[in-house]
């Protein structure tokens, strides 16, 4: 009788272990919990834990000639990015926070992450139960039209290029995600491939990059006019002062008439508050923000 009881208990334990194992793999109900725990343990932005912030784009190692320039297919993502995709519980908080989705742009961050999961496993998005990508012309692809596999190019398979370019990189989705999934990093990685490997920057993006190369500003304005907006303000230059309390980084607003009014008003505020500040003047260079958001790490 004792052996029978031991056998029954052994079978019960074996059954429970197998349920747990298969539940954590092959799409089982425990997969998200298991992948989520590993994703958080090896998060690619560990500085976000404990109330910290990490919003800068991860740089590419341009000195490594063997490293891919961006992500072409699901298998190109890093292993901890793939864990992050599997950690998604489809709560929809990213979708609710996304300004592009709210504006009807062809982007749904929740579906984008699920499309990456589909791409790694192979298949189509036919079983996705949430909202499809919005369509500006009302002729968007229905569920089931997107699909791929780990070694198939993502763009025009799993997602359309316009989906990637609809992202404003505001990181609202990232901030809202309870599993701390890095949607924006994934989107920018895919943009990098389109820009650096394919030269497929959309609309006026290519012109902006050309302007940055030629004139060091997105609008293509003459660099010598960077401080024209402050010709009568007698601003201190950092090269003359050497050390100040505040460095006023003017940015590309120096070339825009509307922003110039804002810059002048801000200078008045600084002076009224008796802030010790200076500007770089003609030594100021473009920050690279626009180019990097377009996926260009080399300009």
Protein backbone atom coordinates (compact mmCIF):
# COMPACT_ATOMS: atom_id res chain seq x y z
CA UNK A 1 0.00 0.00 0.00
CA UNK A 2 2.85 2.35 0.81
CA UNK A 3 4.42 1.92 -2.60
CA UNK A 4 1.15 2.76 -4.28
CA UNK A 5 0.92 6.01 -2.31
CA UNK A 6 4.53 6.89 -3.17
CA UNK A 7 3.84 6.18 -6.84
CA UNK A 8 0.73 8.37 -6.81
CA UNK A 9 2.59 11.19 -5.09
CA UNK A 10 5.49 10.82 -7.53
CA UNK A 11 3.17 11.00 -10.50
CA UNK A 12 1.49 14.05 -8.99
CA UNK A 13 4.82 15.82 -8.52
CA UNK A 14 5.91 14.87 -12.05
CA UNK A 15 2.63 16.15 -13.45
CA UNK A 16 2.95 19.43 -11.55
CA UNK A 17 6.54 19.96 -12.65
CA UNK A 18 5.66 19.22 -16.27
CA UNK A 19 2.70 21.61 -16.12
CA UNK A 20 4.96 24.31 -14.70
CA UNK A 21 7.66 23.64 -17.30
CA UNK A 22 5.34 23.59 -20.28
CA UNK A 23 3.42 26.52 -18.84
CA UNK A 24 6.60 28.59 -18.87
CA UNK A 25 7.55 27.57 -22.40
CA UNK A 26 5.96 26.99 -25.79
CA UNK A 27 3.42 29.73 -25.23
CA UNK A 28 2.01 28.38 -21.98
CA UNK A 29 0.09 30.56 -19.52
CA UNK A 30 3.15 31.01 -17.28
CA UNK A 31 5.38 32.16 -20.14
CA UNK A 32 4.92 35.87 -19.42
CA UNK A 33 5.74 35.47 -15.73
CA UNK A 34 8.84 33.42 -16.45
CA UNK A 35 10.07 35.63 -19.29
CA UNK A 36 9.17 38.74 -17.31
CA UNK A 37 11.25 37.66 -14.32
CA UNK A 38 14.27 36.98 -16.53
CA UNK A 39 13.69 40.21 -18.48
CA UNK A 40 13.69 42.29 -15.30
CA UNK A 41 16.67 40.44 -13.86
CA UNK A 42 18.78 41.20 -16.95
CA UNK A 43 17.14 44.47 -18.00
CA UNK A 44 19.18 46.42 -20.55
CA UNK A 45 18.53 49.64 -18.62
CA UNK A 46 19.18 48.59 -15.04
CA UNK A 47 19.50 52.24 -14.04
CA UNK A 48 15.70 52.55 -14.30
CA UNK A 49 15.26 50.52 -11.13
CA UNK A 50 14.95 52.33 -7.81
CA UNK A 51 13.30 55.39 -9.31
CA UNK A 52 16.12 56.17 -11.74
CA UNK A 53 15.61 57.41 -15.28
CA UNK A 54 17.22 56.32 -18.51
CA UNK A 55 15.88 57.99 -21.63
CA UNK A 56 18.87 58.32 -23.95
CA UNK A 57 19.07 56.16 -27.05
CA UNK A 58 21.53 53.30 -26.79
CA UNK A 59 24.48 54.05 -29.11
CA UNK A 60 25.76 51.77 -31.84
CA UNK A 61 29.37 50.62 -31.78
CA UNK A 62 30.43 52.04 -35.13
CA UNK A 63 34.00 50.86 -34.56
CA UNK A 64 32.91 47.23 -34.71
CA UNK A 65 32.82 46.50 -38.43
CA UNK A 66 31.17 43.12 -37.85
CA UNK A 67 28.27 44.51 -35.82
CA UNK A 68 24.97 44.93 -37.70
CA UNK A 69 23.73 48.47 -38.19
CA UNK A 70 20.33 48.09 -36.61
CA UNK A 71 17.84 45.24 -36.66
CA UNK A 72 16.66 43.65 -39.90
CA UNK A 73 14.95 40.51 -38.60
CA UNK A 74 13.66 39.29 -35.22
CA UNK A 75 16.75 37.15 -34.62
CA UNK A 76 18.89 40.32 -34.72
CA UNK A 77 17.47 41.64 -31.46
CA UNK A 78 19.56 41.05 -28.34
CA UNK A 79 18.52 38.16 -26.14
CA UNK A 80 17.26 40.42 -23.35
CA UNK A 81 15.18 42.41 -25.84
CA UNK A 82 13.55 39.17 -26.96
CA UNK A 83 12.83 38.33 -23.32
CA UNK A 84 11.19 41.72 -23.00
CA UNK A 85 8.84 41.00 -25.91
CA UNK A 86 7.78 37.71 -24.32
CA UNK A 87 7.23 39.51 -21.01
CA UNK A 88 4.35 41.54 -22.49
CA UNK A 89 1.06 40.79 -20.70
CA UNK A 90 -1.00 42.78 -23.25
CA UNK A 91 -2.44 45.09 -20.59
CA UNK A 92 -2.80 47.89 -23.15
CA UNK A 93 -1.27 50.67 -21.05
CA UNK A 94 1.23 51.48 -23.78
CA UNK A 95 -1.55 51.68 -26.35
CA UNK A 96 -3.57 54.04 -24.16
CA UNK A 97 -0.57 56.33 -23.61
CA UNK A 98 0.67 56.46 -27.22
CA UNK A 99 0.04 59.87 -28.86
CA UNK A 100 0.58 58.41 -32.33
CA UNK A 101 -2.11 55.78 -31.77
CA UNK A 102 -4.47 58.43 -30.36
CA UNK A 103 -3.91 60.56 -33.47
CA UNK A 104 -4.78 57.68 -35.77
CA UNK A 105 -1.23 57.09 -36.96
CA UNK A 106 -0.46 53.50 -38.07
CA UNK A 107 1.17 52.54 -34.78
CA UNK A 108 -0.04 50.50 -31.83
CA UNK A 109 2.85 49.80 -29.44
CA UNK A 110 1.10 46.80 -27.91
CA UNK A 111 0.59 45.17 -31.29
CA UNK A 112 4.14 46.02 -32.32
CA UNK A 113 5.53 44.06 -29.38
CA UNK A 114 3.19 41.15 -30.09
CA UNK A 115 4.26 41.20 -33.73
CA UNK A 116 7.86 40.75 -32.57
CA UNK A 117 6.72 37.74 -30.51
CA UNK A 118 5.01 36.33 -33.60
CA UNK A 119 8.13 36.95 -35.65
CA UNK A 120 10.34 35.03 -33.27
CA UNK A 121 7.97 32.06 -33.16
CA UNK A 122 6.95 32.25 -36.81
CA UNK A 123 3.41 32.79 -38.05
CA UNK A 124 0.96 35.65 -38.56
CA UNK A 125 -0.90 38.14 -36.39
CA UNK A 126 -4.26 36.47 -37.05
CA UNK A 127 -4.75 35.56 -33.38
CA UNK A 128 -4.05 39.06 -32.03
CA UNK A 129 -7.10 40.04 -30.00
CA UNK A 130 -6.42 43.77 -29.65
CA UNK A 131 -6.71 46.80 -31.90
CA UNK A 132 -4.98 46.62 -35.30
CA UNK A 133 -2.72 49.38 -36.54
CA UNK A 134 -4.81 52.47 -37.35
CA UNK A 135 -4.94 53.52 -40.98
CA UNK A 136 -4.90 57.09 -42.22
CA UNK A 137 -6.73 56.19 -45.43
CA UNK A 138 -9.01 53.53 -43.98
CA UNK A 139 -7.31 50.84 -46.04
CA UNK A 140 -5.04 49.32 -43.43
CA UNK A 141 -4.08 45.67 -43.48
CA UNK A 142 -6.49 43.37 -41.63
CA UNK A 143 -5.35 41.02 -38.89
CA UNK A 144 -3.64 38.03 -40.43
CA UNK A 145 -1.95 40.05 -43.17
CA UNK A 146 1.26 40.56 -41.19
CA UNK A 147 3.57 37.65 -40.57
CA UNK A 148 7.14 36.44 -40.55
CA UNK A 149 9.74 34.23 -38.93
CA UNK A 150 12.98 34.73 -37.00
CA UNK A 151 15.11 35.09 -40.13
CA UNK A 152 12.74 37.03 -42.36
CA UNK A 153 13.05 40.84 -42.67
CA UNK A 154 10.67 42.60 -40.31
CA UNK A 155 9.65 45.53 -42.50
CA UNK A 156 6.87 44.77 -44.99
CA UNK A 157 6.42 41.42 -43.31
CA UNK A 158 5.70 41.74 -39.62
CA UNK A 159 5.25 45.51 -39.72
CA UNK A 160 5.11 48.20 -42.37
CA UNK A 161 7.77 50.90 -42.51
CA UNK A 162 5.18 53.61 -41.83
CA UNK A 163 4.47 51.99 -38.46
CA UNK A 164 8.07 52.50 -37.37
CA UNK A 165 8.21 56.08 -38.63
CA UNK A 166 4.96 56.99 -36.84
CA UNK A 167 6.66 56.74 -33.45
CA UNK A 168 7.52 60.10 -31.86
CA UNK A 169 10.04 58.42 -29.50
CA UNK A 170 8.34 60.19 -26.59
CA UNK A 171 8.71 57.01 -24.44
CA UNK A 172 5.18 57.32 -23.01
CA UNK A 173 4.69 53.61 -23.74
CA UNK A 174 7.90 52.75 -21.93
CA UNK A 175 6.98 54.79 -18.87
CA UNK A 176 3.54 53.18 -18.63
CA UNK A 177 4.62 49.57 -19.16
CA UNK A 178 4.41 47.56 -15.91
CA UNK A 179 6.99 45.10 -17.28
CA UNK A 180 9.42 47.90 -18.25
CA UNK A 181 9.55 46.82 -21.90
CA UNK A 182 11.67 49.12 -24.07
CA UNK A 183 9.43 49.74 -27.08
CA UNK A 184 11.37 52.78 -28.29
CA UNK A 185 14.73 51.01 -28.30
CA UNK A 186 13.25 48.31 -30.53
CA UNK A 187 11.69 50.84 -32.91
CA UNK A 188 14.90 52.87 -33.21
CA UNK A 189 16.92 49.69 -33.80
CA UNK A 190 14.66 48.87 -36.75
CA UNK A 191 14.85 52.46 -38.01
CA UNK A 192 18.64 52.26 -37.91
CA UNK A 193 18.61 49.35 -40.29
CA UNK A 194 16.31 51.20 -42.70
CA UNK A 195 18.43 54.36 -42.59
CA UNK A 196 21.98 53.05 -42.37
CA UNK A 197 21.70 49.84 -44.38
CA UNK A 198 18.89 50.55 -46.83
CA UNK A 199 18.94 54.35 -47.12
CA UNK A 200 15.17 54.27 -46.74
CA UNK A 201 14.56 57.38 -44.64
CA UNK A 202 11.01 58.57 -45.41
CA UNK A 203 9.68 61.83 -46.78
CA UNK A 204 12.08 64.72 -46.04
CA UNK A 205 14.20 62.68 -43.66
CA UNK A 206 16.98 62.23 -46.21
CA UNK A 207 17.05 65.98 -46.86
CA UNK A 208 17.31 66.67 -43.13
CA UNK A 209 20.30 64.34 -42.85
CA UNK A 210 21.95 65.97 -45.87
CA UNK A 211 21.41 69.39 -44.27
CA UNK A 212 23.00 68.23 -41.04
CA UNK A 213 26.06 67.04 -42.92
CA UNK A 214 26.37 70.24 -44.96
CA UNK A 215 25.32 72.95 -42.50
CA UNK A 216 25.12 71.31 -39.06
CA UNK A 217 21.43 72.09 -38.68
CA UNK A 218 18.30 70.26 -39.94
CA UNK A 219 16.95 73.26 -41.86
CA UNK A 220 20.04 73.82 -43.98
CA UNK A 221 20.54 77.40 -42.78
CA UNK A 222 23.93 79.09 -42.91
CA UNK A 223 25.80 78.16 -39.70
CA UNK A 224 27.05 81.72 -39.32
CA UNK A 225 23.52 82.90 -38.59
CA UNK A 226 23.11 80.82 -35.45
CA UNK A 227 23.30 83.84 -33.13
CA UNK A 228 21.55 86.45 -35.30
CA UNK A 229 18.49 86.28 -33.04
CA UNK A 230 20.57 87.66 -30.15
CA UNK A 231 22.49 90.37 -31.99
CA UNK A 232 21.26 93.10 -29.62
CA UNK A 233 21.24 91.11 -26.37
CA UNK A 234 24.96 91.26 -25.54
CA UNK A 235 25.14 87.66 -24.40
CA UNK A 236 28.24 86.34 -22.70
CA UNK A 237 30.21 83.71 -24.61
CA UNK A 238 31.56 80.75 -22.72
CA UNK A 239 34.86 81.14 -24.55
CA UNK A 240 35.24 84.56 -22.90
CA UNK A 241 33.91 83.71 -19.43
CA UNK A 242 35.44 80.21 -19.10
CA UNK A 243 33.18 79.33 -16.15
CA UNK A 244 29.53 80.21 -15.47
CA UNK A 245 26.71 78.77 -13.39
CA UNK A 246 24.51 77.93 -16.39
CA UNK A 247 25.34 77.10 -20.00
CA UNK A 248 22.42 78.12 -22.20
CA UNK A 249 22.23 75.58 -25.02
CA UNK A 250 20.30 77.37 -27.76
CA UNK A 251 19.73 74.45 -30.14
CA UNK A 252 18.13 74.53 -33.57
CA UNK A 253 15.52 77.01 -32.36
CA UNK A 254 18.08 79.66 -33.24
CA UNK A 255 17.05 79.32 -36.89
CA UNK A 256 13.27 79.39 -36.40
CA UNK A 257 11.53 82.77 -36.07
CA UNK A 258 8.86 81.52 -33.68
CA UNK A 259 11.41 79.83 -31.46
CA UNK A 260 13.63 82.90 -31.60
CA UNK A 261 10.95 84.87 -29.75
CA UNK A 262 10.92 82.18 -27.09
CA UNK A 263 14.71 82.27 -26.81
CA UNK A 264 14.70 86.04 -26.39
CA UNK A 265 12.01 85.83 -23.72
CA UNK A 266 13.99 83.16 -21.88
CA UNK A 267 17.09 85.36 -21.92
CA UNK A 268 15.05 88.15 -20.33
CA UNK A 269 13.96 85.76 -17.59
CA UNK A 270 17.54 84.66 -16.93
CA UNK A 271 18.73 88.25 -16.73
CA UNK A 272 15.85 89.30 -14.49
CA UNK A 273 16.70 86.42 -12.16
CA UNK A 274 20.37 87.46 -12.21
CA UNK A 275 21.48 84.04 -13.40
CA UNK A 276 25.15 83.78 -14.33
CA UNK A 277 24.93 82.22 -17.79
CA UNK A 278 26.65 82.14 -21.15
CA UNK A 279 26.14 80.67 -24.61
CA UNK A 280 28.51 78.84 -26.93
CA UNK A 281 27.76 81.16 -29.81
CA UNK A 282 29.12 79.99 -33.15
CA UNK A 283 30.98 77.18 -31.37
CA UNK A 284 27.67 75.43 -30.70
CA UNK A 285 27.06 72.34 -32.82
CA UNK A 286 23.98 70.28 -33.50
CA UNK A 287 23.19 67.86 -30.68
CA UNK A 288 22.53 64.97 -33.06
CA UNK A 289 19.08 64.37 -31.59
CA UNK A 290 17.17 64.55 -34.89
CA UNK A 291 19.64 62.35 -36.75
CA UNK A 292 19.63 59.69 -34.04
CA UNK A 293 15.84 59.61 -33.88
CA UNK A 294 15.87 59.04 -37.63
CA UNK A 295 18.16 56.08 -37.04
CA UNK A 296 21.37 57.73 -38.25
CA UNK A 297 24.20 57.16 -35.78
CA UNK A 298 26.92 58.10 -38.27
CA UNK A 299 26.08 61.70 -39.26
